Short mmCIF file of C-alpha atoms in Angstrom, two decimals:
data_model
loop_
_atom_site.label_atom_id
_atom_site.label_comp_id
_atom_site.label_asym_id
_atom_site.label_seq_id
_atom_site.Cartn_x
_atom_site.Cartn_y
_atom_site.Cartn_z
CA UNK S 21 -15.93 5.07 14.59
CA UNK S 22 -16.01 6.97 17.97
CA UNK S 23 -14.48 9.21 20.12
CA UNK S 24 -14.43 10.67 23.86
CA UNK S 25 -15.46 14.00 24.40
CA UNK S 26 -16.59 15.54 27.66
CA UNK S 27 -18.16 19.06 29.07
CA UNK S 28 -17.78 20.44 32.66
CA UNK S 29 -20.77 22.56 33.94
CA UNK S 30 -20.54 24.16 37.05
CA UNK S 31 -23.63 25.94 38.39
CA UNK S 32 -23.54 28.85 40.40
CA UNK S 33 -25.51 28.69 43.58
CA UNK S 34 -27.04 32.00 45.30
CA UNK S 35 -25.61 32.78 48.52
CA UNK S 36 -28.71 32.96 50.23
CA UNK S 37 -30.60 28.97 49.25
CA UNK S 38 -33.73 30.33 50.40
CA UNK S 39 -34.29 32.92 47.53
CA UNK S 40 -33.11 29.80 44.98
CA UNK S 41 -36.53 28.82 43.62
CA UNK S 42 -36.43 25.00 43.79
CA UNK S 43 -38.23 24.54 40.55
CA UNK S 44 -36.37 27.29 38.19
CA UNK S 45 -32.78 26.25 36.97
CA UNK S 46 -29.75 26.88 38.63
CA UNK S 47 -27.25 29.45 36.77
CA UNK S 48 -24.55 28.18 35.27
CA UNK S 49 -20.65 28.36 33.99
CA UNK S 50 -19.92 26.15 31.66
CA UNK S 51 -16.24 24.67 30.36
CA UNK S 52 -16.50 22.51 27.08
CA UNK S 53 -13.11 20.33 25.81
CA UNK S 54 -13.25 18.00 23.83
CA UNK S 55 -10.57 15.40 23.41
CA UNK S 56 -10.05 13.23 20.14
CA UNK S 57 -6.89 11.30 18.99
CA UNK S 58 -7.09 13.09 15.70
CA UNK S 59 -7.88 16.36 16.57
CA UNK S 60 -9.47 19.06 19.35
CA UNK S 61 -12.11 20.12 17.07
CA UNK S 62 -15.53 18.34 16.79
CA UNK S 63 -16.26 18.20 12.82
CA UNK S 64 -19.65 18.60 11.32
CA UNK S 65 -19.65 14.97 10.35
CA UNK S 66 -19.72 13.93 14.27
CA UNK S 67 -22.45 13.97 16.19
CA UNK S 68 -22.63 13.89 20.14
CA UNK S 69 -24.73 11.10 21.39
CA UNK S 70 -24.83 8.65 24.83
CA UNK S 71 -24.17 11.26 27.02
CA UNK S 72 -24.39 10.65 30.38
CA UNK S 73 -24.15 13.16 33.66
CA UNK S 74 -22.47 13.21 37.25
CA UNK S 75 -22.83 15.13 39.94
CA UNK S 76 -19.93 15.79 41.87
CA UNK S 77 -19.85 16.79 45.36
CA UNK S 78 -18.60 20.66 46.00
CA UNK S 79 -18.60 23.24 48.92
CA UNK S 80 -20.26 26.14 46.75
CA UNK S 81 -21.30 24.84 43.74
CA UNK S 82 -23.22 21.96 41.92
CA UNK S 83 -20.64 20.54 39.14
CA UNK S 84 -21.52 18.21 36.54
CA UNK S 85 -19.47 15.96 34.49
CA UNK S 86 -21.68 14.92 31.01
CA UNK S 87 -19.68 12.28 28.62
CA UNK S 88 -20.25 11.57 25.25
CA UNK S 89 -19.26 9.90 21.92
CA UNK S 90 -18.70 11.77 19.05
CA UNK S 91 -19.80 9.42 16.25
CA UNK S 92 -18.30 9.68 12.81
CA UNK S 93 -20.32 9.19 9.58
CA UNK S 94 -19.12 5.88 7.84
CA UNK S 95 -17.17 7.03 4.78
CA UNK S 96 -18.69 7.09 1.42
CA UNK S 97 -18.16 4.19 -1.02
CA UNK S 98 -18.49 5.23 -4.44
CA UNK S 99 -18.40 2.83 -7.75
CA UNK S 100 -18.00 4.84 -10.90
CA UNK S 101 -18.50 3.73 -14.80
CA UNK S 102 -17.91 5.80 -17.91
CA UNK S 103 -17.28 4.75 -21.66
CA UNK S 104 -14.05 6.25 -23.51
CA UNK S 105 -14.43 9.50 -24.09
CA UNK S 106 -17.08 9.92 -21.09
CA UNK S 107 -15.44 12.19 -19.17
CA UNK S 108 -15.06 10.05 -16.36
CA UNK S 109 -11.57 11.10 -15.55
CA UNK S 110 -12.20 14.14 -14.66
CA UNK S 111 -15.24 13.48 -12.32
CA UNK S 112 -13.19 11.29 -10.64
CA UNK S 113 -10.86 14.21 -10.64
CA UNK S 114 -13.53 16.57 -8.82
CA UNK S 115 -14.85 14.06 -6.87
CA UNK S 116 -12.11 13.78 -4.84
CA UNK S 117 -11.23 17.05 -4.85
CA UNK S 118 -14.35 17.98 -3.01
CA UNK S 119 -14.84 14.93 -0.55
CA UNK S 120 -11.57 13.58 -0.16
CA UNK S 121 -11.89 10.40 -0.81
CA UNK S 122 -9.39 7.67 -2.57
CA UNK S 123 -9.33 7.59 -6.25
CA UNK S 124 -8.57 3.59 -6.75
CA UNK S 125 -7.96 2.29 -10.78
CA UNK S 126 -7.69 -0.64 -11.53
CA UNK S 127 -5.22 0.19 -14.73
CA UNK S 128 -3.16 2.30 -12.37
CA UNK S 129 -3.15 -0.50 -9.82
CA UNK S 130 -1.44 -2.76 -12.27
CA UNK S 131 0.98 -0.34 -13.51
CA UNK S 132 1.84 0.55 -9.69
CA UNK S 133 2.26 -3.61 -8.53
CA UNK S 134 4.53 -3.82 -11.78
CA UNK S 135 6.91 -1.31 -11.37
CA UNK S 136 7.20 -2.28 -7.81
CA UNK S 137 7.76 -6.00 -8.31
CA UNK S 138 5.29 -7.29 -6.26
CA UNK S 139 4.56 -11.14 -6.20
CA UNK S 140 1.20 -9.51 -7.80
CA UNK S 141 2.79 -7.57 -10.11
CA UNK S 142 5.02 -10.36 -11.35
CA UNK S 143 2.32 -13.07 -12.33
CA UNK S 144 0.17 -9.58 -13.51
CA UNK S 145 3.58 -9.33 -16.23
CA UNK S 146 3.55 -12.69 -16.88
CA UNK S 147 0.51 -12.80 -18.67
CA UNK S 148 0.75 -9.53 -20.22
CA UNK S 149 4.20 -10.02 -21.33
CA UNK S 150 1.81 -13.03 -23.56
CA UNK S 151 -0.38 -10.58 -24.69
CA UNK S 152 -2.52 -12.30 -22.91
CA UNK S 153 -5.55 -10.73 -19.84
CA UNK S 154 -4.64 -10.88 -16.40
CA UNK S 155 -6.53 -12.61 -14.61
CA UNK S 156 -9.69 -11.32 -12.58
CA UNK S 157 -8.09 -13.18 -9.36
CA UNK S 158 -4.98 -10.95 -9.68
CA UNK S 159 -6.83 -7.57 -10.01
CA UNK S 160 -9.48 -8.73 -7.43
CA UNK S 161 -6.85 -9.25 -5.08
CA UNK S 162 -4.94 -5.57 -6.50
CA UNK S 163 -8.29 -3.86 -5.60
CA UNK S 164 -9.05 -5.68 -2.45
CA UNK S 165 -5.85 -4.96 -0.18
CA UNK S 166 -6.15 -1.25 -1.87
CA UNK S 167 -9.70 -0.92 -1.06
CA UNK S 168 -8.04 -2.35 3.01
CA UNK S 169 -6.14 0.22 3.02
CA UNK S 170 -6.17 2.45 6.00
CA UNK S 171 -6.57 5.52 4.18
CA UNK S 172 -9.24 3.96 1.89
CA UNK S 173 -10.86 2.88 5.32
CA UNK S 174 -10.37 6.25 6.98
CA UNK S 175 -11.48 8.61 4.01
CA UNK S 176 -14.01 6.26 1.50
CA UNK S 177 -12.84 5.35 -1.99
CA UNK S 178 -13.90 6.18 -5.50
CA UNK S 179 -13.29 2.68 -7.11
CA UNK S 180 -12.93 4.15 -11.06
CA UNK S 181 -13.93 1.83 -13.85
CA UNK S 182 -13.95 -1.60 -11.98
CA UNK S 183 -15.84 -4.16 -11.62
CA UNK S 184 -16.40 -4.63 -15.41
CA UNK S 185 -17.84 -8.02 -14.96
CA UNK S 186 -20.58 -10.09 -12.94
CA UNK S 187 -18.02 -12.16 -11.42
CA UNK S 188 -15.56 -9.49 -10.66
CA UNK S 189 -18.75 -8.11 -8.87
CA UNK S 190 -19.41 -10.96 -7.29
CA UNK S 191 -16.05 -11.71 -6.09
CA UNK S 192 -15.61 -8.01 -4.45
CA UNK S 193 -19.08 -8.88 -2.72
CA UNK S 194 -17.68 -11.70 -1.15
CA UNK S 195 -14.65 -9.87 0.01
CA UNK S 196 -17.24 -7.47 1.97
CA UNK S 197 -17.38 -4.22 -0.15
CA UNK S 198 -20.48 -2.84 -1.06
CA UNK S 199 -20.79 0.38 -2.64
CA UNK S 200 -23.38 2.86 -1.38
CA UNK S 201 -23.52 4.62 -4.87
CA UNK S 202 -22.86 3.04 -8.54
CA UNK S 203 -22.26 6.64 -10.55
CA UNK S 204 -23.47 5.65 -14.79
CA UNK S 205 -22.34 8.20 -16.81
CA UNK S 206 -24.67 8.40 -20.05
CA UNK S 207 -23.10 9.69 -23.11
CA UNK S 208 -24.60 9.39 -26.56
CA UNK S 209 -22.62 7.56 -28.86
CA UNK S 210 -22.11 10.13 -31.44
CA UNK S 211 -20.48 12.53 -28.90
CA UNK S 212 -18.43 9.74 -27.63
CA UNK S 213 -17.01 9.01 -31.53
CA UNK S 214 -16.99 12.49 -32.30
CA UNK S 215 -14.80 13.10 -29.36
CA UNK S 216 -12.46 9.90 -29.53
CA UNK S 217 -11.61 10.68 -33.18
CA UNK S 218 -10.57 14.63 -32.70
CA UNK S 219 -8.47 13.67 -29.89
CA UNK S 220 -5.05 14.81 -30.56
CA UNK S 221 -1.68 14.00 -28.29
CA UNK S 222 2.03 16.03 -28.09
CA UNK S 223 4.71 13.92 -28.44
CA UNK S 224 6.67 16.81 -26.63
CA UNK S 225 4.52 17.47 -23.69
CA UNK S 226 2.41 14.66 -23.63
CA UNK S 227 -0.69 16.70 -23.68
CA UNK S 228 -4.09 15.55 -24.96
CA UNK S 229 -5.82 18.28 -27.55
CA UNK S 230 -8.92 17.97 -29.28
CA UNK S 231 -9.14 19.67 -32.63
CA UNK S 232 -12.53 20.85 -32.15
CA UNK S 233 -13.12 21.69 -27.94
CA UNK S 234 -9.53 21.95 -26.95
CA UNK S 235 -7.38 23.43 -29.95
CA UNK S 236 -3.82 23.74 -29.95
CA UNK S 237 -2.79 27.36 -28.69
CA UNK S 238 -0.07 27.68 -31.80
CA UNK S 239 0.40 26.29 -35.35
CA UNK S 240 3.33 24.84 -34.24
CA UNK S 241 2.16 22.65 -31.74
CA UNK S 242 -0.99 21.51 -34.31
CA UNK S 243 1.94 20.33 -36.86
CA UNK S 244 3.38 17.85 -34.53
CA UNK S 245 0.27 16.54 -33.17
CA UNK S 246 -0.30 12.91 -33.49
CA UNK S 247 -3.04 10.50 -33.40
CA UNK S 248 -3.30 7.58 -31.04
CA UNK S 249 -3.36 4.23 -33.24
CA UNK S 250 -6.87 3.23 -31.17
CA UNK S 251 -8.58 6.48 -31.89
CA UNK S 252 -10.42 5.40 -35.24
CA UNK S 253 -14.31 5.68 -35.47
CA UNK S 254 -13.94 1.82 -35.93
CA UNK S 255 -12.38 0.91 -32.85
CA UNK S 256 -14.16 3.40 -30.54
CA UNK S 257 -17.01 1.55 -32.03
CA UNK S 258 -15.68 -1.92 -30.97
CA UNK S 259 -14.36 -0.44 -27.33
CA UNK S 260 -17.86 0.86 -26.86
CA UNK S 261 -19.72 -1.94 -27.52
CA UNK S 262 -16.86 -4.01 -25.11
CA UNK S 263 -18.15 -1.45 -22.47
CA UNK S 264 -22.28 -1.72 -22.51
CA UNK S 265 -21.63 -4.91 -22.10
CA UNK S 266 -19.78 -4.60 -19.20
CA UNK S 267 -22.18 -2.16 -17.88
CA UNK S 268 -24.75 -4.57 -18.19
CA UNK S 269 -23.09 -7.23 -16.04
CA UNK S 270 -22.60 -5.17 -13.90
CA UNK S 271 -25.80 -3.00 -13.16
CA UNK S 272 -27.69 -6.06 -12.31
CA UNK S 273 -25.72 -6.30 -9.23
CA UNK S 274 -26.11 -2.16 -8.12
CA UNK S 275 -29.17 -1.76 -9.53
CA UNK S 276 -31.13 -0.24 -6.43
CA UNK S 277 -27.93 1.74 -5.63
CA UNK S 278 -27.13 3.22 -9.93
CA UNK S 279 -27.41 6.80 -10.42
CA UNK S 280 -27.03 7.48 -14.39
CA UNK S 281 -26.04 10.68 -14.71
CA UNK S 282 -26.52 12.78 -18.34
CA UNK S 283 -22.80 13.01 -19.24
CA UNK S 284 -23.13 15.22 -22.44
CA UNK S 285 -22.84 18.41 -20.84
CA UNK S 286 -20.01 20.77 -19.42
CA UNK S 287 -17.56 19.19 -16.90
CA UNK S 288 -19.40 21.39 -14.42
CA UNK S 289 -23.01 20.28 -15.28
CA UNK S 290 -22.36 17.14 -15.20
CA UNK S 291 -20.77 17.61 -11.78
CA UNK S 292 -23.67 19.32 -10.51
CA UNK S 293 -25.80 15.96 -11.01
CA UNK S 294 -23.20 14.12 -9.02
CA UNK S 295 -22.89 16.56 -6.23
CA UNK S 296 -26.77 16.41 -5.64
CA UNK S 297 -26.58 12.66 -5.64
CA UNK S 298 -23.52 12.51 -3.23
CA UNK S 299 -24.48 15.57 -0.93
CA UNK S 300 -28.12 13.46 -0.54
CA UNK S 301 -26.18 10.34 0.50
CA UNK S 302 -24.48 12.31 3.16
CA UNK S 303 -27.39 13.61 4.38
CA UNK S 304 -28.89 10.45 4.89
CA UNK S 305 -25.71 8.79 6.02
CA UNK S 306 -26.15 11.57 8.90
CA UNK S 307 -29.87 11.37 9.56
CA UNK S 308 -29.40 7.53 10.19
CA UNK S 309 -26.88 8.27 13.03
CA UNK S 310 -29.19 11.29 14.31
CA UNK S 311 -31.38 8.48 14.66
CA UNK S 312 -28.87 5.84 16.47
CA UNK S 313 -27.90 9.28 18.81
CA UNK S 314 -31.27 9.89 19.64
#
């Protein structure tokens, strides 16, 4: 992605040549616009490169035109995988808080083609309405035209819990998207049971509690809590073992790209490890087009 910016210089010449040493530079004024379709400011994420100067003919002074191309990083492309209970919604959550890019689930996908009635979200109800999986062709196609969105072009996505399978890996490969990070977050399974089970929900507010790291404020609010149906130690057992095998699927195909991060920690900790890994991909997203510039 490029854009147009140019700089006027115009030097200053003595009024008497003879005392302007030829070898020392002339003095100089200088005018600098730049000119983007976007925006007049020059972000820290361009950088100027191909320039190219003019001189132009003048009475009293030596003007020069210099154009250049203010290159834009390519976006970041971020995968992201998480057992229940990982804490993976809320990464996602400051992930794109900080770098703007678009949060993309597949769950949410479905839900959104559904309620909208699209020829997706149709044979998508179809087989649900059966009890029965959609199809990976359906959600491929979901996540493909969102991933072809322009704003998911413009900004980079965050692509939350999906693929969950070799061929739905496969399949997003041969639509051309290739993440440049595969985020793992690592959670023992005892602190993934432990905080499954003490998961709470308000029927009024819809709010989720957890009896031992997020209390109810009042009494009143505890007696009404309820438990979701799925949040046994049994079936957290059965959805986690669903999910390493997912993961494993899948890693095979991002293996050189995975960063497994220690989820067990504070939201912010665990943030920390994926800051460093994303603020290291931007850096050498941007040293790669130092090197194109130079």
């Amino acid at each position: 992605m490029a854009c147009c910016s140019s700089l006027n210089f115009t030097a200053t010449i003595s009024s008497n040549p003879q005392k302007q040493s030829s070898s020392s530079p002339l003095p100089f004024t200088s005018h600098l616009s730049f000119s983007k379709s976007s925006s007049s400011s020059l972000y820290s994420h361009h950088t100027l490169s191909g320039t190219h100067c003019k001189k132009l003919s003048h009475p009293n002074a030596a003007p020069f035109l210099v154009l250049g191309c203010a290159r834009k990083i390519e976006p970041l492309r971020i995968m992201i995988s998480g057992a229940p209970a990982s804490g993976k919604g809320t990464q996602c959550e400051l992930i794109t808080k900080k770098y703007g890019l678009v949060h993309i689930a597949a769950g949410d996908l479905l839900r959104a083609e559904i309620a909208a009635g699209s020829e997706n979200g149709k044979q998508a109800k179809e087989h649900m309405d059966k009890g029965q999986l959609v199809p990976d062709e359906i959600v491929v196609t979901m996540v493909k035209e969102r991933l072809n969105g322009p704003d998911s072009q413009e900004k980079g996505w965050l692509l939350d819990g999906y693929p969950r399978s070799s061929s739905q890996s496969i399949a997003l490969k041969e639509f051309g998207f290739q993440p440049d990070l595969f985020i793992l977050l690592e959670v023992p399974e005892e602190i993934l049971v432990e905080r499954v089970v003490g998961r709470r929900l308000d029927p009024v507010t819809g709010k989720i509690y957890h009896l031992k790291y997020s209390p109810p404020e009042t009494e009143e609010i505890a007696a009404r809590l309820t438990e979701r149906f799925d949040d046994t130690e049994e079936k957290v057992k059965l959805r986690l073992q669903t999910h390493h095998k997912n993961v494993e699927a899948v890693l095979s195909m991002y293996k050189d790209i995975t960063v497994k991060v220690k989820g067990s920690g504070s939201k912010q900790e665990v943030f920390a490890q994926i800051d460093g890994a994303l603020t290291q991909l931007l850096d050498q997203k941007q040293g790669k087009l130092g090197t194109v510039a130079a």
